[in-house]
C-alpha cells in the first residue's frame, strides 16, 4: 500500500480570481524537499455541499490507502467558513470545542488585550464567538499555529503505513479509527511514530503565512518515516522530428517491462529553442527510473530519432 499526498484548496476568492492560489506550488515544494510528491489537488468554492462531498472522498482515500490530504481554507468562524462543519458531516461525527484549542485561543485573546492595553474580558460576545475556531469534529487533534496560536486540526482515519506496528507494540493499539477526543499531537521533535503515521486529513487556515509552517509541522511530526521512502525522480530527453503516435509502442513497452515507472510525453509546437519537439521521459522511484531510462534511450535510437538535451529532476 502506497499512500498518496493530496491538497484541497477552499474558497470562492480563488475560483473568482480575487486571489491567486499560492498553496499548490508551495506544497509541491515542501513535499519535494522530503522526497515526496503531490498526487492530486482539488479546488472548491464556499459551497457546503461541495465541500462535504470533496472531504468525504478524501476521507475515503485516507481510509483505503492511507492518503495524506491537506485542506487549506474555511476553518475560521465567519458565515462563509464551512470547513469544520463539513468535515464533521463527511465523517458523521459531532462537533465539540477542543480543550487544547480553547486554551490556545484564550491565550491569544489575552495576548491581544495586552497589546491593545485593555483588560481581557473572556465573557465578551466577540471573545466567546472566537472560540468557534476551536470547535472541531470529535476525535480531532490540533495542529499548532506558530503565527497567532489559533490551531488547525488533524483527523486520522487511514490504515497503518510506515511505523504503525512498532508504535502499537510499544503503546498498545489506538482506539478504532479515530484518536481519543481531546488528544493532542506530540510536539515537534518527539517520537514521530506516536500517532503511527496514519492517513488522514489536516485542516489549515487559508493564509500562507500560517498554513505553510503548519504543513511542515505535520510532515515532520507525523510522517517523517515516509520522507525519502516515496522518493521520486524524472529523467527525460528532448526528441525532435518525431510524432507521439510513432513513439507510443516504445512507451507502452517501457512501462510493461519496468514496473514502478510511468512514461510521459510532453509535446511542444513553439519552443523558442527546440521548435516542435517532444519531451519524452520516465518518472517514478529513483531505482526504477535508473533502470528504465537507458532502455528508453536505446529504443529511441532504433527510431533514428534526433535527440536534444537530457533532463533530470
PDB file of C-alpha atoms in Angstrom:
ATOM      1  CA  UNK A   1       0.000   0.000   0.000  1.00  0.00           C
ATOM      2  CA  UNK A   2       1.434   3.346  -1.064  1.00  0.00           C
ATOM      3  CA  UNK A   3      -0.216   6.456   0.381  1.00  0.00           C
ATOM      4  CA  UNK A   4      -0.687   9.476  -1.828  1.00  0.00           C
ATOM      5  CA  UNK A   5      -0.478  13.113  -0.842  1.00  0.00           C
ATOM      6  CA  UNK A   6      -3.300  15.454  -1.803  1.00  0.00           C
ATOM      7  CA  UNK A   7      -4.406  19.023  -1.264  1.00  0.00           C
ATOM      8  CA  UNK A   8      -7.841  20.639  -1.146  1.00  0.00           C
ATOM      9  CA  UNK A   9      -7.977  24.415  -1.582  1.00  0.00           C
ATOM     10  CA  UNK A  10     -11.225  26.001  -0.450  1.00  0.00           C
ATOM     11  CA  UNK A  11     -12.594  29.470  -1.140  1.00  0.00           C
ATOM     12  CA  UNK A  12     -14.703  31.456  -3.573  1.00  0.00           C
ATOM     13  CA  UNK A  13     -11.936  34.047  -3.738  1.00  0.00           C
ATOM     14  CA  UNK A  14      -9.674  31.537  -5.511  1.00  0.00           C
ATOM     15  CA  UNK A  15     -12.260  30.455  -8.065  1.00  0.00           C
ATOM     16  CA  UNK A  16     -13.348  34.034  -8.772  1.00  0.00           C
ATOM     17  CA  UNK A  17      -9.793  35.207  -9.319  1.00  0.00           C
ATOM     18  CA  UNK A  18      -9.824  37.722  -6.464  1.00  0.00           C
ATOM     19  CA  UNK A  19      -6.856  35.884  -5.006  1.00  0.00           C
ATOM     20  CA  UNK A  20      -4.306  33.702  -6.744  1.00  0.00           C
ATOM     21  CA  UNK A  21      -3.660  30.331  -5.180  1.00  0.00           C
ATOM     22  CA  UNK A  22      -0.166  30.026  -3.737  1.00  0.00           C
ATOM     23  CA  UNK A  23      -0.665  26.785  -1.830  1.00  0.00           C
ATOM     24  CA  UNK A  24      -0.310  24.320  -4.707  1.00  0.00           C
ATOM     25  CA  UNK A  25       3.247  25.246  -5.780  1.00  0.00           C
ATOM     26  CA  UNK A  26       4.376  25.599  -2.165  1.00  0.00           C
ATOM     27  CA  UNK A  27       3.055  22.185  -1.143  1.00  0.00           C
ATOM     28  CA  UNK A  28       4.779  20.650  -4.164  1.00  0.00           C
ATOM     29  CA  UNK A  29       7.987  22.321  -2.959  1.00  0.00           C
ATOM     30  CA  UNK A  30       7.578  21.203   0.677  1.00  0.00           C
ATOM     31  CA  UNK A  31       6.903  17.616  -0.358  1.00  0.00           C
ATOM     32  CA  UNK A  32       9.778  17.525  -2.843  1.00  0.00           C
ATOM     33  CA  UNK A  33      12.194  18.689  -0.133  1.00  0.00           C
ATOM     34  CA  UNK A  34      11.287  15.492   1.730  1.00  0.00           C
ATOM     35  CA  UNK A  35      11.447  13.169  -1.247  1.00  0.00           C
ATOM     36  CA  UNK A  36       7.659  13.132  -1.636  1.00  0.00           C
ATOM     37  CA  UNK A  37       5.265  14.023  -4.443  1.00  0.00           C
ATOM     38  CA  UNK A  38       1.803  15.515  -4.642  1.00  0.00           C
ATOM     39  CA  UNK A  39      -0.673  13.045  -6.103  1.00  0.00           C
ATOM     40  CA  UNK A  40      -3.773  15.184  -6.612  1.00  0.00           C
ATOM     41  CA  UNK A  41      -5.390  18.549  -5.940  1.00  0.00           C
ATOM     42  CA  UNK A  42      -8.971  19.792  -5.660  1.00  0.00           C
ATOM     43  CA  UNK A  43     -10.341  23.323  -5.740  1.00  0.00           C
ATOM     44  CA  UNK A  44     -13.771  24.001  -4.288  1.00  0.00           C
ATOM     45  CA  UNK A  45     -15.714  27.174  -3.527  1.00  0.00           C
ATOM     46  CA  UNK A  46     -17.573  28.086  -0.343  1.00  0.00           C
ATOM     47  CA  UNK A  47     -20.439  25.708  -1.029  1.00  0.00           C
ATOM     48  CA  UNK A  48     -21.138  23.378   1.929  1.00  0.00           C
ATOM     49  CA  UNK A  49     -22.477  20.513  -0.164  1.00  0.00           C
ATOM     50  CA  UNK A  50     -19.492  20.525  -2.494  1.00  0.00           C
ATOM     51  CA  UNK A  51     -17.039  20.879   0.389  1.00  0.00           C
ATOM     52  CA  UNK A  52     -18.661  17.959   2.230  1.00  0.00           C
ATOM     53  CA  UNK A  53     -18.559  15.766  -0.882  1.00  0.00           C
ATOM     54  CA  UNK A  54     -14.915  16.659  -1.551  1.00  0.00           C
ATOM     55  CA  UNK A  55     -13.899  15.927   2.046  1.00  0.00           C
ATOM     56  CA  UNK A  56     -15.851  12.658   2.032  1.00  0.00           C
ATOM     57  CA  UNK A  57     -13.865  11.491  -0.999  1.00  0.00           C
ATOM     58  CA  UNK A  58     -10.626  12.475   0.704  1.00  0.00           C
ATOM     59  CA  UNK A  59     -11.535  10.641   3.914  1.00  0.00           C
ATOM     60  CA  UNK A  60     -12.402   7.565   1.844  1.00  0.00           C
ATOM     61  CA  UNK A  61      -8.959   7.675   0.203  1.00  0.00           C
ATOM     62  CA  UNK A  62      -7.315   8.085   3.609  1.00  0.00           C
ATOM     63  CA  UNK A  63      -9.161   5.039   4.939  1.00  0.00           C
ATOM     64  CA  UNK A  64      -8.491   2.886   1.903  1.00  0.00           C
ATOM     65  CA  UNK A  65      -4.896   3.802   1.079  1.00  0.00           C
ATOM     66  CA  UNK A  66      -3.524   5.856   3.949  1.00  0.00           C
ATOM     67  CA  UNK A  67      -3.623   9.034   1.863  1.00  0.00           C
ATOM     68  CA  UNK A  68      -2.445  12.252   3.499  1.00  0.00           C
ATOM     69  CA  UNK A  69      -4.534  15.260   2.470  1.00  0.00           C
ATOM     70  CA  UNK A  70      -4.088  18.916   3.384  1.00  0.00           C
ATOM     71  CA  UNK A  71      -7.154  21.166   3.332  1.00  0.00           C
ATOM     72  CA  UNK A  72      -6.485  24.901   3.203  1.00  0.00           C
ATOM     73  CA  UNK A  73      -9.135  27.494   3.985  1.00  0.00           C
ATOM     74  CA  UNK A  74     -12.528  27.893   5.584  1.00  0.00           C
ATOM     75  CA  UNK A  75     -11.703  26.983   9.193  1.00  0.00           C
ATOM     76  CA  UNK A  76     -12.472  30.421  10.626  1.00  0.00           C
ATOM     77  CA  UNK A  77     -15.695  31.467  12.349  1.00  0.00           C
ATOM     78  CA  UNK A  78     -17.333  33.790   9.825  1.00  0.00           C
ATOM     79  CA  UNK A  79     -20.512  32.884   7.907  1.00  0.00           C
ATOM     80  CA  UNK A  80     -18.590  31.864   4.793  1.00  0.00           C
ATOM     81  CA  UNK A  81     -16.339  29.442   6.713  1.00  0.00           C
ATOM     82  CA  UNK A  82     -17.834  25.961   6.414  1.00  0.00           C
ATOM     83  CA  UNK A  83     -14.892  23.552   6.511  1.00  0.00           C
ATOM     84  CA  UNK A  84     -15.097  22.468  10.152  1.00  0.00           C
ATOM     85  CA  UNK A  85     -18.822  21.742   9.909  1.00  0.00           C
ATOM     86  CA  UNK A  86     -18.427  19.986   6.551  1.00  0.00           C
ATOM     87  CA  UNK A  87     -15.619  17.799   7.909  1.00  0.00           C
ATOM     88  CA  UNK A  88     -17.871  16.666  10.752  1.00  0.00           C
ATOM     89  CA  UNK A  89     -20.697  15.947   8.329  1.00  0.00           C
ATOM     90  CA  UNK A  90     -18.415  13.992   5.997  1.00  0.00           C
ATOM     91  CA  UNK A  91     -17.290  11.898   8.981  1.00  0.00           C
ATOM     92  CA  UNK A  92     -20.686  11.553  10.610  1.00  0.00           C
ATOM     93  CA  UNK A  93     -19.082  12.978  13.756  1.00  0.00           C
ATOM     94  CA  UNK A  94     -20.229  15.521  16.319  1.00  0.00           C
ATOM     95  CA  UNK A  95     -18.549  18.886  16.798  1.00  0.00           C
ATOM     96  CA  UNK A  96     -17.026  19.916  20.110  1.00  0.00           C
ATOM     97  CA  UNK A  97     -14.789  22.639  21.493  1.00  0.00           C
ATOM     98  CA  UNK A  98     -11.373  21.012  21.671  1.00  0.00           C
ATOM     99  CA  UNK A  99      -9.916  21.724  25.131  1.00  0.00           C
ATOM    100  CA  UNK A 100      -6.382  22.436  23.926  1.00  0.00           C
ATOM    101  CA  UNK A 101      -7.709  24.641  21.135  1.00  0.00           C
ATOM    102  CA  UNK A 102      -9.783  26.551  23.681  1.00  0.00           C
ATOM    103  CA  UNK A 103      -6.708  27.116  25.822  1.00  0.00           C
ATOM    104  CA  UNK A 104      -4.690  28.409  22.871  1.00  0.00           C
ATOM    105  CA  UNK A 105      -7.475  30.676  21.602  1.00  0.00           C
ATOM    106  CA  UNK A 106      -7.999  32.175  25.048  1.00  0.00           C
ATOM    107  CA  UNK A 107      -4.245  32.697  25.316  1.00  0.00           C
ATOM    108  CA  UNK A 108      -4.309  34.513  22.004  1.00  0.00           C
ATOM    109  CA  UNK A 109      -7.169  36.734  23.163  1.00  0.00           C
ATOM    110  CA  UNK A 110      -5.198  37.635  26.277  1.00  0.00           C
ATOM    111  CA  UNK A 111      -2.185  38.487  24.112  1.00  0.00           C
ATOM    112  CA  UNK A 112      -4.335  40.825  22.005  1.00  0.00           C
ATOM    113  CA  UNK A 113      -5.738  42.521  25.093  1.00  0.00           C
ATOM    114  CA  UNK A 114      -2.225  43.148  26.415  1.00  0.00           C
ATOM    115  CA  UNK A 115      -1.080  44.503  23.051  1.00  0.00           C
ATOM    116  CA  UNK A 116      -4.038  46.890  22.984  1.00  0.00           C
ATOM    117  CA  UNK A 117      -3.630  47.885  26.616  1.00  0.00           C
ATOM    118  CA  UNK A 118      -7.162  46.866  27.555  1.00  0.00           C
ATOM    119  CA  UNK A 119      -8.452  44.313  30.091  1.00  0.00           C
ATOM    120  CA  UNK A 120      -9.138  40.782  28.910  1.00  0.00           C
ATOM    121  CA  UNK A 121     -12.880  40.092  29.040  1.00  0.00           C
ATOM    122  CA  UNK A 122     -13.376  36.355  28.496  1.00  0.00           C
ATOM    123  CA  UNK A 123     -17.174  36.575  28.502  1.00  0.00           C
ATOM    124  CA  UNK A 124     -17.421  39.397  25.989  1.00  0.00           C
ATOM    125  CA  UNK A 125     -19.532  38.384  22.989  1.00  0.00           C
ATOM    126  CA  UNK A 126     -16.789  38.632  20.386  1.00  0.00           C
ATOM    127  CA  UNK A 127     -14.385  36.632  22.558  1.00  0.00           C
ATOM    128  CA  UNK A 128     -16.969  33.898  23.066  1.00  0.00           C
ATOM    129  CA  UNK A 129     -17.537  33.839  19.305  1.00  0.00           C
ATOM    130  CA  UNK A 130     -13.806  33.384  18.656  1.00  0.00           C
ATOM    131  CA  UNK A 131     -13.932  30.074  20.489  1.00  0.00           C
ATOM    132  CA  UNK A 132     -15.835  28.675  17.496  1.00  0.00           C
ATOM    133  CA  UNK A 133     -12.464  28.485  15.752  1.00  0.00           C
ATOM    134  CA  UNK A 134     -11.627  25.644  18.154  1.00  0.00           C
ATOM    135  CA  UNK A 135     -14.807  23.646  17.508  1.00  0.00           C
ATOM    136  CA  UNK A 136     -13.624  20.536  15.665  1.00  0.00           C
ATOM    137  CA  UNK A 137     -15.067  17.089  14.895  1.00  0.00           C
ATOM    138  CA  UNK A 138     -14.852  14.841  17.955  1.00  0.00           C
ATOM    139  CA  UNK A 139     -11.581  12.937  17.780  1.00  0.00           C
ATOM    140  CA  UNK A 140      -9.586  15.691  16.089  1.00  0.00           C
ATOM    141  CA  UNK A 141      -6.040  16.531  17.096  1.00  0.00           C
ATOM    142  CA  UNK A 142      -4.643  20.042  16.951  1.00  0.00           C
ATOM    143  CA  UNK A 143      -2.013  21.435  14.591  1.00  0.00           C
ATOM    144  CA  UNK A 144      -0.022  24.220  16.284  1.00  0.00           C
ATOM    145  CA  UNK A 145      -0.082  27.622  14.581  1.00  0.00           C
ATOM    146  CA  UNK A 146       3.223  29.458  15.153  1.00  0.00           C
ATOM    147  CA  UNK A 147       1.863  32.706  13.739  1.00  0.00           C
ATOM    148  CA  UNK A 148      -1.053  33.523  16.039  1.00  0.00           C
ATOM    149  CA  UNK A 149      -1.662  30.351  18.116  1.00  0.00           C
ATOM    150  CA  UNK A 150      -5.120  29.670  16.569  1.00  0.00           C
ATOM    151  CA  UNK A 151      -4.718  25.969  15.764  1.00  0.00           C
ATOM    152  CA  UNK A 152      -5.712  23.877  12.825  1.00  0.00           C
ATOM    153  CA  UNK A 153      -6.678  20.243  13.283  1.00  0.00           C
ATOM    154  CA  UNK A 154      -5.910  16.755  12.044  1.00  0.00           C
ATOM    155  CA  UNK A 155      -8.261  13.818  11.746  1.00  0.00           C
ATOM    156  CA  UNK A 156      -6.630  10.426  11.320  1.00  0.00           C
ATOM    157  CA  UNK A 157      -8.716   7.692   9.714  1.00  0.00           C
ATOM    158  CA  UNK A 158      -6.430   5.698   7.469  1.00  0.00           C
ATOM    159  CA  UNK A 159      -4.829   2.270   7.795  1.00  0.00           C
ATOM    160  CA  UNK A 160      -1.337   1.681   9.082  1.00  0.00           C
ATOM    161  CA  UNK A 161       1.573   2.832   6.994  1.00  0.00           C
ATOM    162  CA  UNK A 162       5.226   3.044   7.989  1.00  0.00           C
ATOM    163  CA  UNK A 163       5.971   2.600  11.683  1.00  0.00           C
ATOM    164  CA  UNK A 164       2.470   1.839  12.959  1.00  0.00           C
ATOM    165  CA  UNK A 165       3.287  -1.697  14.057  1.00  0.00           C
ATOM    166  CA  UNK A 166       6.242  -0.599  16.179  1.00  0.00           C
ATOM    167  CA  UNK A 167       4.199   2.185  17.719  1.00  0.00           C
ATOM    168  CA  UNK A 168       1.367  -0.126  18.710  1.00  0.00           C
ATOM    169  CA  UNK A 169       3.759  -2.709  20.095  1.00  0.00           C
ATOM    170  CA  UNK A 170       5.158  -0.078  22.441  1.00  0.00           C
ATOM    171  CA  UNK A 171       1.994   1.822  23.276  1.00  0.00           C
ATOM    172  CA  UNK A 172      -0.902  -0.520  22.605  1.00  0.00           C
ATOM    173  CA  UNK A 173      -3.319  -0.066  19.702  1.00  0.00           C
ATOM    174  CA  UNK A 174      -5.117   3.217  19.226  1.00  0.00           C
ATOM    175  CA  UNK A 175      -8.861   3.204  19.774  1.00  0.00           C
ATOM    176  CA  UNK A 176     -10.598   2.402  16.482  1.00  0.00           C
ATOM    177  CA  UNK A 177     -10.286   4.691  13.514  1.00  0.00           C
ATOM    178  CA  UNK A 178     -10.061   7.941  15.462  1.00  0.00           C
ATOM    179  CA  UNK A 179      -7.850   9.228  18.253  1.00  0.00           C
ATOM    180  CA  UNK A 180      -9.446   9.821  21.612  1.00  0.00           C
ATOM    181  CA  UNK A 181     -11.285  13.121  21.925  1.00  0.00           C
ATOM    182  CA  UNK A 182      -9.072  15.875  23.221  1.00  0.00           C
ATOM    183  CA  UNK A 183      -5.864  14.096  22.297  1.00  0.00           C
ATOM    184  CA  UNK A 184      -3.011  16.415  21.463  1.00  0.00           C
ATOM    185  CA  UNK A 185      -0.463  15.633  18.798  1.00  0.00           C
ATOM    186  CA  UNK A 186       3.100  15.266  20.082  1.00  0.00           C
ATOM    187  CA  UNK A 187       5.275  18.362  19.966  1.00  0.00           C
ATOM    188  CA  UNK A 188       7.848  18.748  17.232  1.00  0.00           C
ATOM    189  CA  UNK A 189      10.948  16.711  17.940  1.00  0.00           C
ATOM    190  CA  UNK A 190       9.119  13.938  19.791  1.00  0.00           C
ATOM    191  CA  UNK A 191       8.690  10.394  18.564  1.00  0.00           C
ATOM    192  CA  UNK A 192       7.199  10.791  15.079  1.00  0.00           C
ATOM    193  CA  UNK A 193       5.527   7.392  15.393  1.00  0.00           C
ATOM    194  CA  UNK A 194       3.472   8.413  18.418  1.00  0.00           C
ATOM    195  CA  UNK A 195       0.474   8.820  16.126  1.00  0.00           C
ATOM    196  CA  UNK A 196       1.528   5.942  13.923  1.00  0.00           C
ATOM    197  CA  UNK A 197       1.845   7.609  10.507  1.00  0.00           C
ATOM    198  CA  UNK A 198      -1.775   7.023   9.729  1.00  0.00           C
ATOM    199  CA  UNK A 199      -3.584   8.517   6.776  1.00  0.00           C
ATOM    200  CA  UNK A 200      -5.958  11.369   7.338  1.00  0.00           C
ATOM    201  CA  UNK A 201      -6.870  14.963   6.630  1.00  0.00           C
ATOM    202  CA  UNK A 202      -5.109  18.017   8.022  1.00  0.00           C
ATOM    203  CA  UNK A 203      -7.070  21.254   8.149  1.00  0.00           C
ATOM    204  CA  UNK A 204      -5.267  24.576   7.915  1.00  0.00           C
ATOM    205  CA  UNK A 205      -6.064  28.278   7.533  1.00  0.00           C
ATOM    206  CA  UNK A 206      -6.086  29.795   4.070  1.00  0.00           C
ATOM    207  CA  UNK A 207      -3.337  32.293   4.953  1.00  0.00           C
ATOM    208  CA  UNK A 208       0.020  31.054   3.586  1.00  0.00           C
ATOM    209  CA  UNK A 209       1.980  32.630   6.462  1.00  0.00           C
ATOM    210  CA  UNK A 210       0.101  30.286   8.804  1.00  0.00           C
ATOM    211  CA  UNK A 211      -0.616  27.278   6.619  1.00  0.00           C
ATOM    212  CA  UNK A 212       2.863  26.592   5.273  1.00  0.00           C
ATOM    213  CA  UNK A 213       4.737  26.153   8.579  1.00  0.00           C
ATOM    214  CA  UNK A 214       1.776  24.125   9.842  1.00  0.00           C
ATOM    215  CA  UNK A 215       2.057  21.796   6.844  1.00  0.00           C
ATOM    216  CA  UNK A 216       5.761  21.398   7.539  1.00  0.00           C
ATOM    217  CA  UNK A 217       4.983  20.567  11.162  1.00  0.00           C
ATOM    218  CA  UNK A 218       2.538  17.864  10.100  1.00  0.00           C
ATOM    219  CA  UNK A 219       5.024  16.342   7.651  1.00  0.00           C
ATOM    220  CA  UNK A 220       7.899  16.410  10.122  1.00  0.00           C
ATOM    221  CA  UNK A 221       5.884  15.258  13.144  1.00  0.00           C
ATOM    222  CA  UNK A 222       3.507  12.633  11.792  1.00  0.00           C
ATOM    223  CA  UNK A 223       5.075  11.439   8.519  1.00  0.00           C
ATOM    224  CA  UNK A 224       8.823  11.636   8.967  1.00  0.00           C
ATOM    225  CA  UNK A 225       9.040   7.875   8.363  1.00  0.00           C
ATOM    226  CA  UNK A 226       7.815   8.426   4.810  1.00  0.00           C
ATOM    227  CA  UNK A 227      10.470  11.005   3.973  1.00  0.00           C
ATOM    228  CA  UNK A 228      12.567   9.751   1.057  1.00  0.00           C
ATOM    229  CA  UNK A 229      10.863   6.340   1.182  1.00  0.00           C
ATOM    230  CA  UNK A 230       8.491   7.549  -1.504  1.00  0.00           C
ATOM    231  CA  UNK A 231      11.341   9.307  -3.308  1.00  0.00           C
ATOM    232  CA  UNK A 232      10.533  10.353  -6.839  1.00  0.00           C
ATOM    233  CA  UNK A 233      12.630  11.298  -9.833  1.00  0.00           C
ATOM    234  CA  UNK A 234      12.310  12.016 -13.533  1.00  0.00           C
ATOM    235  CA  UNK A 235      14.662  11.592 -16.457  1.00  0.00           C
ATOM    236  CA  UNK A 236      13.754  12.756 -19.936  1.00  0.00           C
ATOM    237  CA  UNK A 237      15.182  13.735 -23.272  1.00  0.00           C
ATOM    238  CA  UNK A 238      14.163  16.198 -25.968  1.00  0.00           C
ATOM    239  CA  UNK A 239      13.101  14.304 -29.117  1.00  0.00           C
ATOM    240  CA  UNK A 240      12.929  16.318 -32.325  1.00  0.00           C
ATOM    241  CA  UNK A 241      11.304  15.364 -35.581  1.00  0.00           C
ATOM    242  CA  UNK A 242       9.130  12.517 -34.255  1.00  0.00           C
ATOM    243  CA  UNK A 243       5.416  12.143 -33.691  1.00  0.00           C
ATOM    244  CA  UNK A 244       3.859  10.852 -30.468  1.00  0.00           C
ATOM    245  CA  UNK A 245       1.890   8.190 -32.323  1.00  0.00           C
ATOM    246  CA  UNK A 246       5.088   6.695 -33.719  1.00  0.00           C
ATOM    247  CA  UNK A 247       6.679   6.562 -30.263  1.00  0.00           C
ATOM    248  CA  UNK A 248       3.647   5.103 -28.465  1.00  0.00           C
ATOM    249  CA  UNK A 249       4.672   1.424 -28.925  1.00  0.00           C
ATOM    250  CA  UNK A 250       8.038   2.190 -27.310  1.00  0.00           C
ATOM    251  CA  UNK A 251       6.316   3.975 -24.422  1.00  0.00           C
ATOM    252  CA  UNK A 252       3.988   1.029 -23.820  1.00  0.00           C
ATOM    253  CA  UNK A 253       6.892  -1.423 -23.978  1.00  0.00           C
ATOM    254  CA  UNK A 254       8.919   0.515 -21.393  1.00  0.00           C
ATOM    255  CA  UNK A 255       6.010   0.576 -18.937  1.00  0.00           C
ATOM    256  CA  UNK A 256       5.349  -3.124 -19.489  1.00  0.00           C
ATOM    257  CA  UNK A 257       8.972  -4.129 -18.868  1.00  0.00           C
ATOM    258  CA  UNK A 258       9.733  -1.767 -15.988  1.00  0.00           C
ATOM    259  CA  UNK A 259       7.277  -1.835 -13.121  1.00  0.00           C
ATOM    260  CA  UNK A 260       7.196   1.235 -10.923  1.00  0.00           C
ATOM    261  CA  UNK A 261       7.723   3.780 -13.701  1.00  0.00           C
ATOM    262  CA  UNK A 262       5.440   5.886 -15.820  1.00  0.00           C
ATOM    263  CA  UNK A 263       6.402   7.109 -19.251  1.00  0.00           C
ATOM    264  CA  UNK A 264       5.424  10.680 -20.039  1.00  0.00           C
ATOM    265  CA  UNK A 265       5.295  12.622 -23.275  1.00  0.00           C
ATOM    266  CA  UNK A 266       5.086  16.419 -23.358  1.00  0.00           C
ATOM    267  CA  UNK A 267       4.800  17.756 -26.910  1.00  0.00           C
ATOM    268  CA  UNK A 268       5.552  21.364 -27.787  1.00  0.00           C
ATOM    269  CA  UNK A 269       4.937  23.186 -31.051  1.00  0.00           C
ATOM    270  CA  UNK A 270       6.588  26.561 -30.498  1.00  0.00           C
ATOM    271  CA  UNK A 271       9.506  26.228 -28.098  1.00  0.00           C
ATOM    272  CA  UNK A 272      11.942  29.160 -28.549  1.00  0.00           C
ATOM    273  CA  UNK A 273      14.994  26.864 -28.665  1.00  0.00           C
ATOM    274  CA  UNK A 274      13.806  23.466 -29.889  1.00  0.00           C
ATOM    275  CA  UNK A 275      10.796  24.375 -32.000  1.00  0.00           C
ATOM    276  CA  UNK A 276       8.381  21.472 -32.477  1.00  0.00           C
ATOM    277  CA  UNK A 277       9.547  18.631 -30.250  1.00  0.00           C
ATOM    278  CA  UNK A 278       8.564  16.061 -27.618  1.00  0.00           C
ATOM    279  CA  UNK A 279       9.995  15.793 -24.125  1.00  0.00           C
ATOM    280  CA  UNK A 280       9.929  12.038 -23.561  1.00  0.00           C
ATOM    281  CA  UNK A 281      10.849  10.519 -20.233  1.00  0.00           C
ATOM    282  CA  UNK A 282      10.195   8.209 -17.336  1.00  0.00           C
ATOM    283  CA  UNK A 283       9.232   9.014 -13.747  1.00  0.00           C
ATOM    284  CA  UNK A 284       8.970   7.013 -10.549  1.00  0.00           C
ATOM    285  CA  UNK A 285      11.284   5.791  -7.817  1.00  0.00           C
ATOM    286  CA  UNK A 286      14.966   6.550  -8.456  1.00  0.00           C
ATOM    287  CA  UNK A 287      15.803   2.850  -8.747  1.00  0.00           C
ATOM    288  CA  UNK A 288      13.080   2.183 -11.301  1.00  0.00           C
ATOM    289  CA  UNK A 289      13.908   5.303 -13.303  1.00  0.00           C
ATOM    290  CA  UNK A 290      17.612   4.452 -13.412  1.00  0.00           C
ATOM    291  CA  UNK A 291      16.734   1.046 -14.859  1.00  0.00           C
ATOM    292  CA  UNK A 292      14.121   2.212 -17.358  1.00  0.00           C
ATOM    293  CA  UNK A 293      15.740   5.344 -18.767  1.00  0.00           C
ATOM    294  CA  UNK A 294      18.629   3.610 -20.596  1.00  0.00           C
ATOM    295  CA  UNK A 295      16.084   1.280 -22.196  1.00  0.00           C
ATOM    296  CA  UNK A 296      14.083   4.312 -23.336  1.00  0.00           C
ATOM    297  CA  UNK A 297      17.179   5.866 -24.935  1.00  0.00           C
ATOM    298  CA  UNK A 298      18.071   2.596 -26.606  1.00  0.00           C
ATOM    299  CA  UNK A 299      14.582   2.360 -28.036  1.00  0.00           C
ATOM    300  CA  UNK A 300      14.766   5.895 -29.376  1.00  0.00           C
ATOM    301  CA  UNK A 301      17.997   5.088 -31.199  1.00  0.00           C
ATOM    302  CA  UNK A 302      16.190   2.371 -33.150  1.00  0.00           C
ATOM    303  CA  UNK A 303      13.928   5.118 -34.498  1.00  0.00           C
ATOM    304  CA  UNK A 304      16.958   7.157 -35.579  1.00  0.00           C
ATOM    305  CA  UNK A 305      15.351   9.998 -33.666  1.00  0.00           C
ATOM    306  CA  UNK A 306      17.224  13.282 -33.328  1.00  0.00           C
ATOM    307  CA  UNK A 307      17.810  13.785 -29.626  1.00  0.00           C
ATOM    308  CA  UNK A 308      18.421  17.012 -27.797  1.00  0.00           C
ATOM    309  CA  UNK A 309      19.367  17.733 -24.183  1.00  0.00           C
ATOM    310  CA  UNK A 310      18.669  15.254 -21.418  1.00  0.00           C
ATOM    311  CA  UNK A 311      16.824  16.491 -18.306  1.00  0.00           C
ATOM    312  CA  UNK A 312      16.917  15.189 -14.730  1.00  0.00           C
ATOM    313  CA  UNK A 313      14.526  16.295 -11.975  1.00  0.00           C
TER     314      UNK A 313
END
